[in-house]
mmCIF file of C-alpha atoms in Angstrom:
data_model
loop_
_atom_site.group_PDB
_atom_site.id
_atom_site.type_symbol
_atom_site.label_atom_id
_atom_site.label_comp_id
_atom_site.label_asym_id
_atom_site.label_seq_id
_atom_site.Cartn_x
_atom_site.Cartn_y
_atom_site.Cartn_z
ATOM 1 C CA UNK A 1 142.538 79.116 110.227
ATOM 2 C CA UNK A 2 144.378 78.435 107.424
ATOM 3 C CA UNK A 3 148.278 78.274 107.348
ATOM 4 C CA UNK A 4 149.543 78.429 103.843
ATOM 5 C CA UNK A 5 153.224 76.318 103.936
ATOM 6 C CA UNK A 6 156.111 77.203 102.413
ATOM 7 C CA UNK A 7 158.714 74.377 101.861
ATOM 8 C CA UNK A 8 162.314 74.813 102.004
ATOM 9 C CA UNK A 9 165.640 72.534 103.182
ATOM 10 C CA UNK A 10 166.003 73.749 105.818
ATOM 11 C CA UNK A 11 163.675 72.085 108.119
ATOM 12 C CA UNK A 12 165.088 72.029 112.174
ATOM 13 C CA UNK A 13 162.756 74.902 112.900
ATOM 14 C CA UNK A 14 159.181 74.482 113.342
ATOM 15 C CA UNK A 15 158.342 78.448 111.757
ATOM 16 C CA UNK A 16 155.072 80.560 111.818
ATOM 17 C CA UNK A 17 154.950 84.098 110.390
ATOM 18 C CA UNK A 18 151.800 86.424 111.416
ATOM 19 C CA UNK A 19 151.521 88.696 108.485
ATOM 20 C CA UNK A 20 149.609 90.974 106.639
ATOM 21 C CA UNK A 21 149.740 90.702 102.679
ATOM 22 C CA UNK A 22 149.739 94.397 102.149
ATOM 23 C CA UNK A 23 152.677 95.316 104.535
ATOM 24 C CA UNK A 24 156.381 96.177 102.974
ATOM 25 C CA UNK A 25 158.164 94.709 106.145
ATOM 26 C CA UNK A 26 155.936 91.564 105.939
ATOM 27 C CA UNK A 27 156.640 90.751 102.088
ATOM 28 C CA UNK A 28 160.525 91.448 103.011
ATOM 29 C CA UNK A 29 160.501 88.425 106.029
ATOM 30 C CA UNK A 30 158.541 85.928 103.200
ATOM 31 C CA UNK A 31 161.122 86.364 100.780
ATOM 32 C CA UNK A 32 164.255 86.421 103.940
ATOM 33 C CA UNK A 33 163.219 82.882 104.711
ATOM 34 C CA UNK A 34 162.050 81.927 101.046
ATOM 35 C CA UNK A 35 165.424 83.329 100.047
ATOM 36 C CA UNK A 36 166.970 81.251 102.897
ATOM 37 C CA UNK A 37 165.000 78.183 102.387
ATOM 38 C CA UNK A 38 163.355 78.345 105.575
ATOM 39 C CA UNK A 39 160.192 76.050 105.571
ATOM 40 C CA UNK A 40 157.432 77.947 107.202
ATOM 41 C CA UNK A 41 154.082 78.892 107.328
ATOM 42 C CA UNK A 42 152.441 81.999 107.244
ATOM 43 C CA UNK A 43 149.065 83.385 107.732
ATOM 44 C CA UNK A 44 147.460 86.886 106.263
ATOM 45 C CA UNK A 45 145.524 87.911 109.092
ATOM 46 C CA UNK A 46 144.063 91.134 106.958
ATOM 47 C CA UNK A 47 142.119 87.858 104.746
ATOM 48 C CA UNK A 48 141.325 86.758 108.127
ATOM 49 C CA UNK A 49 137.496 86.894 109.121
ATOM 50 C CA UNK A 50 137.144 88.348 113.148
ATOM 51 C CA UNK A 51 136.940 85.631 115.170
ATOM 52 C CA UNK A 52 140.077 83.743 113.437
ATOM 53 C CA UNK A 53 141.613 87.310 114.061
ATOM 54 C CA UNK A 54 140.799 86.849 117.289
ATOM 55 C CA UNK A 55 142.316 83.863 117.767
ATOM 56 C CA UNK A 56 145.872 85.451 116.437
ATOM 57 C CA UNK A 57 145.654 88.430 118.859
ATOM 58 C CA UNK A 58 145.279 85.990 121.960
ATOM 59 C CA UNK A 59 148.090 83.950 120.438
ATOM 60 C CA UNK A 60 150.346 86.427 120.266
ATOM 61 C CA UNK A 61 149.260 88.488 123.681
ATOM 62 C CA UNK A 62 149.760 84.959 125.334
ATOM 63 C CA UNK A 63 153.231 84.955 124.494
ATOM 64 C CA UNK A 64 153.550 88.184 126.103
ATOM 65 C CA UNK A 65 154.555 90.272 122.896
ATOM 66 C CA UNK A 66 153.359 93.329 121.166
ATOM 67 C CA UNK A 67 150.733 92.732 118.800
ATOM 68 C CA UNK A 68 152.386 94.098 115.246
ATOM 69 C CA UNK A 69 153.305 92.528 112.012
ATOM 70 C CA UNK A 70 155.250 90.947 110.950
ATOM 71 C CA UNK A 71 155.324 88.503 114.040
ATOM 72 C CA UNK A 72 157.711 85.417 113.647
ATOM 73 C CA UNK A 73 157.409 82.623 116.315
ATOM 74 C CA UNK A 74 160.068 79.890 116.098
ATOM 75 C CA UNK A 75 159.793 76.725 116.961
ATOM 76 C CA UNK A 76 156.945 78.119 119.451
ATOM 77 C CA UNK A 77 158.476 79.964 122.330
ATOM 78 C CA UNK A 78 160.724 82.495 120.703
ATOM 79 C CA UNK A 79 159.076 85.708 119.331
ATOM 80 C CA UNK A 80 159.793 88.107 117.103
ATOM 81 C CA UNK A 81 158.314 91.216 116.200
ATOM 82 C CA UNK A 82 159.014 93.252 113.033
ATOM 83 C CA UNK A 83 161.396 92.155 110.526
ATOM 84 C CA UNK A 84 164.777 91.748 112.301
ATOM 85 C CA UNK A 85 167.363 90.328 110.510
ATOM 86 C CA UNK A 86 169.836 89.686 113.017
ATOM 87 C CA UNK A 87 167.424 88.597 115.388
ATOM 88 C CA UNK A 88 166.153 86.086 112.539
ATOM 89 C CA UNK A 89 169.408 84.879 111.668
ATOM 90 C CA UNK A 90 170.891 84.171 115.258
ATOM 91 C CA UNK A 91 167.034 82.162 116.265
ATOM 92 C CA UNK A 92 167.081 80.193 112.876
ATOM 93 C CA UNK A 93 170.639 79.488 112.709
ATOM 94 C CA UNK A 94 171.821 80.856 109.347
ATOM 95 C CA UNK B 1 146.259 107.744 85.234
ATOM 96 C CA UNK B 2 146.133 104.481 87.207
ATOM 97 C CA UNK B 3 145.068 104.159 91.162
ATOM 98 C CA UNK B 4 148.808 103.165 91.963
ATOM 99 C CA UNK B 5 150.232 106.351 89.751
ATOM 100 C CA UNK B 6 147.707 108.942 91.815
ATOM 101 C CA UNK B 7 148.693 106.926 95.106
ATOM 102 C CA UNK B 8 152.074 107.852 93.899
ATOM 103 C CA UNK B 9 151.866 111.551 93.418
ATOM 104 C CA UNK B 10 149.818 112.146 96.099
ATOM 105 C CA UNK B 11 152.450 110.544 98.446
ATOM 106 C CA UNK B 12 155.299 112.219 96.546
ATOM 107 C CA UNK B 13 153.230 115.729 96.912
ATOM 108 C CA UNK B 14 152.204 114.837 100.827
ATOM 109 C CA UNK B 15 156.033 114.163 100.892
ATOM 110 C CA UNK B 16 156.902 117.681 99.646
ATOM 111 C CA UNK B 17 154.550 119.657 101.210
ATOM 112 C CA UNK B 18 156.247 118.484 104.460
ATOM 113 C CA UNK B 19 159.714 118.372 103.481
ATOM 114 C CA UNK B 20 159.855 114.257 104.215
ATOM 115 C CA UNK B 21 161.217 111.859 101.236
ATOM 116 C CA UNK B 22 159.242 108.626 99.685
ATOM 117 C CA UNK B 23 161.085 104.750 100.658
ATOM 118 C CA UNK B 24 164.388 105.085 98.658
ATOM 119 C CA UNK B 25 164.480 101.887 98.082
ATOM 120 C CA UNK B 26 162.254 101.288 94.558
ATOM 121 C CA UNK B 27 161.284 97.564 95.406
ATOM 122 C CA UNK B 28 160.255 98.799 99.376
ATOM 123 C CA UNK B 29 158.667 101.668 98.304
ATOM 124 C CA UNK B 30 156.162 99.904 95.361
ATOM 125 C CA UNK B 31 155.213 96.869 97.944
ATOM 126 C CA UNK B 32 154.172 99.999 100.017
ATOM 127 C CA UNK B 33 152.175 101.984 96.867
ATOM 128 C CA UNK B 34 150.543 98.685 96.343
ATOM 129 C CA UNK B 35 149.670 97.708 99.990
ATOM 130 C CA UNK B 36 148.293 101.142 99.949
ATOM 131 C CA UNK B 37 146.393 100.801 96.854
ATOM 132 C CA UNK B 38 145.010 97.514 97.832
ATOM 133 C CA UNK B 39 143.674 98.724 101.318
ATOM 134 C CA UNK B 40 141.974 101.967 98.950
ATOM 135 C CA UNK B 41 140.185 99.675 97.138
ATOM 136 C CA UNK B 42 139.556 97.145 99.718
ATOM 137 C CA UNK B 43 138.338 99.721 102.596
ATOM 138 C CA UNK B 44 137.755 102.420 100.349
ATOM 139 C CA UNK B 45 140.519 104.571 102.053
ATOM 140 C CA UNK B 46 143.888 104.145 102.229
ATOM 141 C CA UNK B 47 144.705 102.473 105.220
ATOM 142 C CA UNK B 48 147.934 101.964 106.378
ATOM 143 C CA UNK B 49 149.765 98.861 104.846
ATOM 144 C CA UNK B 50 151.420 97.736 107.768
ATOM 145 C CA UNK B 51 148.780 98.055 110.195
ATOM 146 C CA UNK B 52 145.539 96.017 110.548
ATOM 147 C CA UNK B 53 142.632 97.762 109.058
ATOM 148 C CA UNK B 54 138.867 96.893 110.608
ATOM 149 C CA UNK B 55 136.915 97.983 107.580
ATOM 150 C CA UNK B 56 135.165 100.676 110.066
ATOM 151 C CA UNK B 57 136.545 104.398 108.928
ATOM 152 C CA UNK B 58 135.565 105.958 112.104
ATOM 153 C CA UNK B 59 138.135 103.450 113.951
ATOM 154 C CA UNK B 60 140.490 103.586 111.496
ATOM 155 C CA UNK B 61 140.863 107.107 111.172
ATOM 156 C CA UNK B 62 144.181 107.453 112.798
ATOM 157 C CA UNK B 63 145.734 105.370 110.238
ATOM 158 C CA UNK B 64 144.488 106.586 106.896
ATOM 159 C CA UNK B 65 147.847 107.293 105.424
ATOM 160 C CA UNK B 66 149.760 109.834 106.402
ATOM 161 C CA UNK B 67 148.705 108.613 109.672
ATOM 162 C CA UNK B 68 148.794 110.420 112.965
ATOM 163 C CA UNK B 69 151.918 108.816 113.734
ATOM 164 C CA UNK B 70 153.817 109.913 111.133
ATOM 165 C CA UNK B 71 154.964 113.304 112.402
ATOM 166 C CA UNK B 72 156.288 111.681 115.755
ATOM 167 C CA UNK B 73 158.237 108.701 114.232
ATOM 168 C CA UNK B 74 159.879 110.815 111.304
ATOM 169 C CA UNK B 75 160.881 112.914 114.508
ATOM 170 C CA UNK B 76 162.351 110.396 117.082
ATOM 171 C CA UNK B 77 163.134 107.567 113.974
ATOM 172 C CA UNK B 78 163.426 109.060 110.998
ATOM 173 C CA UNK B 79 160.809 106.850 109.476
ATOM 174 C CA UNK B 80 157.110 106.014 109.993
ATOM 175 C CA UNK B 81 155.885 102.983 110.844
ATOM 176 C CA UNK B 82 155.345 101.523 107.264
ATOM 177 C CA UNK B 83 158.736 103.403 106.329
ATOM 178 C CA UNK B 84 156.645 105.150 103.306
ATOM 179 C CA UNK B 85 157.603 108.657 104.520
ATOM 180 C CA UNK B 86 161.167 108.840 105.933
ATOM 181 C CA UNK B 87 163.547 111.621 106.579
ATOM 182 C CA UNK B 88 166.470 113.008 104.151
ATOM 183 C CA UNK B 89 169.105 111.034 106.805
ATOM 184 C CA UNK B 90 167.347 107.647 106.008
ATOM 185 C CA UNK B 91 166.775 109.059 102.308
ATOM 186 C CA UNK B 92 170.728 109.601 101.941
ATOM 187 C CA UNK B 93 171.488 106.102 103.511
ATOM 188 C CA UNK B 94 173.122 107.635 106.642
ATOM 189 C CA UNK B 95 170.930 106.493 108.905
ATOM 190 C CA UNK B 96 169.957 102.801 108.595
ATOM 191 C CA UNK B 97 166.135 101.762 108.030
ATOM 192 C CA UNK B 98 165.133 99.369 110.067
ATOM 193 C CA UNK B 99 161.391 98.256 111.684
ATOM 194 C CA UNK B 100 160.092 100.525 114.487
ATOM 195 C CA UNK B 101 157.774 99.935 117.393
ATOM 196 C CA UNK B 102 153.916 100.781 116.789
ATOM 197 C CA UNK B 103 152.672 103.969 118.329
ATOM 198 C CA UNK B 104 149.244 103.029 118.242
ATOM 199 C CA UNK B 105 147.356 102.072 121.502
ATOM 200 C CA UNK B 106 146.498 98.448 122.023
ATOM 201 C CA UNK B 107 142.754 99.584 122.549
ATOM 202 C CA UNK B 108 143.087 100.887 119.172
ATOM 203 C CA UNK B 109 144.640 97.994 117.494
ATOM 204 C CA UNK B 110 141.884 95.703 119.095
ATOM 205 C CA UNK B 111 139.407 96.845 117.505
ATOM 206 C CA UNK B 112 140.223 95.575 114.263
ATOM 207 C CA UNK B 113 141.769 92.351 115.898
ATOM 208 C CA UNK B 114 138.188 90.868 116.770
ATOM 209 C CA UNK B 115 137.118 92.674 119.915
ATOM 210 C CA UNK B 116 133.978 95.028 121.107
ATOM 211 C CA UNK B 117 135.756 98.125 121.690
ATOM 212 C CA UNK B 118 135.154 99.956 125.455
ATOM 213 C CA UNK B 119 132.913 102.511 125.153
ATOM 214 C CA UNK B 120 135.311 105.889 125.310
ATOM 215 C CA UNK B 121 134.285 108.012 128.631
ATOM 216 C CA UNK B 122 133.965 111.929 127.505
ATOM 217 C CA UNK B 123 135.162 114.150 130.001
ATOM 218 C CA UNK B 124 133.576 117.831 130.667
ATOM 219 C CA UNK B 125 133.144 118.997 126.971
ATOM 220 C CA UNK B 126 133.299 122.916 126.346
ATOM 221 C CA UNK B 127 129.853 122.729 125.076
ATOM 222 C CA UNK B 128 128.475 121.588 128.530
ATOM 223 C CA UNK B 129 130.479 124.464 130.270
ATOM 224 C CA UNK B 130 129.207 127.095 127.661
ATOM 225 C CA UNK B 131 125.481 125.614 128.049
ATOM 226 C CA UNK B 132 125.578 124.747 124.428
ATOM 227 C CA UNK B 133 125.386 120.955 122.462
ATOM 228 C CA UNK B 134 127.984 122.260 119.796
ATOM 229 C CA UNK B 135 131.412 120.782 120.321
ATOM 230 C CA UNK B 136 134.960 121.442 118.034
ATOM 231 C CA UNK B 137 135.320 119.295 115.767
ATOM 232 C CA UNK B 138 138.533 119.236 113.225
ATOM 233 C CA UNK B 139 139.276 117.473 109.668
ATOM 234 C CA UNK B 140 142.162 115.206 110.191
ATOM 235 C CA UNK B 141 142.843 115.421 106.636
ATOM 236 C CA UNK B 142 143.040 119.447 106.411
ATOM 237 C CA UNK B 143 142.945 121.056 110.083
ATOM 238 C CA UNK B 144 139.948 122.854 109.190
ATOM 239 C CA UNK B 145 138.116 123.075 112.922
ATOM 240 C CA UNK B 146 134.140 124.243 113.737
ATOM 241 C CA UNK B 147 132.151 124.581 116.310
ATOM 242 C CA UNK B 148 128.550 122.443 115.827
ATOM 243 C CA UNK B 149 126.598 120.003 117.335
ATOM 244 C CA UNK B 150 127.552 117.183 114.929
ATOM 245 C CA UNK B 151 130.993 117.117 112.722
ATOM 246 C CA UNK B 152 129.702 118.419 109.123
ATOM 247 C CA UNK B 153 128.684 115.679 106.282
ATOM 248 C CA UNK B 154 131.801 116.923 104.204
ATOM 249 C CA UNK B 155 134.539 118.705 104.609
ATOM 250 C CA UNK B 156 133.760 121.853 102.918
ATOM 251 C CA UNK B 157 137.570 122.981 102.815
ATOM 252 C CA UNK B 158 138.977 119.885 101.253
ATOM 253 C CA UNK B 159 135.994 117.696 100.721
ATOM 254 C CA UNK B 160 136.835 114.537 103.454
ATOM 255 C CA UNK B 161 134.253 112.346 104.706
ATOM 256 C CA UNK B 162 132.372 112.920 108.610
ATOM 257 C CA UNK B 163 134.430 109.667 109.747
ATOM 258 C CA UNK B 164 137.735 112.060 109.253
ATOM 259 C CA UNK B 165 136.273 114.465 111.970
ATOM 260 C CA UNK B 166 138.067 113.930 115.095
ATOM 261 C CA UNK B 167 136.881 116.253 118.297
ATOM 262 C CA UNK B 168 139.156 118.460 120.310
ATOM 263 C CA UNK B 169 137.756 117.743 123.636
ATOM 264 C CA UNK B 170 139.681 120.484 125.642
ATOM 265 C CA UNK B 171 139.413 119.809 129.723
ATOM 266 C CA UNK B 172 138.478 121.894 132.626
ATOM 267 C CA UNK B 173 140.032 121.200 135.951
ATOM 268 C CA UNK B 174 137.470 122.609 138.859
ATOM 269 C CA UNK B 175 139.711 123.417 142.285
ATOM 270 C CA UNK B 176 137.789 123.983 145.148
ATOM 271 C CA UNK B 177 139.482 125.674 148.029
#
């Protein structure tokens, strides 16, 4: 599956977005951390074919969340689903 | 007129007709028009941008936009899901915007995540208790509702495709003394 990267200064965070590239909420996390310098990844799972989006919904069901978008897992073991700011900006430090 | 200007005025009319208001915020409310737009061309219906589309309109049906969960999370957030339609407190600014949880079932959403979907058990249909095949069937787009064996090719009220026929399957409970 492919993770497109997104490089920024601020690096102590290890950073994956779940995402869709139609969704409002979605584009408004990219640019919060792109705006922050985040680094990151991402991943569109609408260009996703079904078995790689699969492979997201066991990812994120295995961390025992609600499968939305966007879904933001930090340094992998904290989770967060929907854009959040505050929630964002306490787990990343900002 | 371009896709994105009739996505446009048929939100702002949808809007209208139910006395809800578009995204105030300009930038918000065009990644939504264009999400939207996308997904029309993409699916060939406008899906909802926020949610995970599986390509199949019969599946899908509860989030063509305005989805079904509109009415509900105007009511109890003052916003749908997307936060395309939104109520005149959000509209104004007194009442923050801010990312809701998804109505949707997870057996729903699974479907377009990857997996075989469980086949849906029907329950004692009117037809079966009135000796008849026909069942109700009702647009989703318009609310017009009749009573046949299969939903009708078209809508003939406001033109929508079979897939946007849901059924009313109304229950009978049997108590035997």
């Amino acid at each position: 599956m492919e993770r497109k990267k997104v490089q920024g200064d601020r690096k102590n965070h290890q950073v994956l977005l779940y995402a869709l590239s139609t969704c409002g909420w979605c584009k408004m996390t990219k640019a919060f951390l792109t705006d922050n310098s985040v680094e990151h990844e991402y991943v569109d799972v609408d260009k996703l074919d079904m078995e790689e989006r699969e492979l997201v919904n066991k990812d994120i069901k295995n961390r025992g969340a609600r499968l939305a978008f966007p879904t933001i897992i930090i340094d992998d073991k904290t989770v967060i689903t929907g854009f959040k700011k505050d929630k964002l900006t306490e787990a990343l430090g900002l | 007129m371009t896709s994105l200007e009739h996505i446009k005025r048929r939100a702002e009319s949808n809007a209208k007709a139910h006395g809800y208001f578009l995204n105030p915020d300009p930038d918000f409310l065009n990644n939504l028009l264009e999400g939207l737009n996308e997904n029309e061309g993409r699916y060939g219906y406008g899906a909802c941008p926020c949610r995970l589309a599986s390509g199949n309109l019969e599946w899908d049906n509860d989030i063509v936009c305005p989805c079904d969960y509109r009415d509900p999370d105007v009511d109890e957030f003052g916003q749908c899901f997307c936060a395309l339609y939104v109520n005149q407190e959000v509209f104004q600014g007194t009442k923050p915007m801010e990312p809701i949880p998804e109505r949707r079932s997870q057996a729903k959403i699974d479907r377009a995540m990857g997996k075989v979907p469980e086949p849906i058990q029907v329950k004692a249909e009117m037809g079966e208790i009135m000796g008849t095949n026909r069942k109700l069937y009702y647009c989703k787009v318009c609310g017009y509702v009749t009573f046949r064996e299969e939903p009708p090719h078209k809508c003939p009220i406001c033109q929508a495709k079979q897939e946007m026929f849901g059924e009313i399957i109304l229950e009978t409970e049997l108590k035997i003394r």
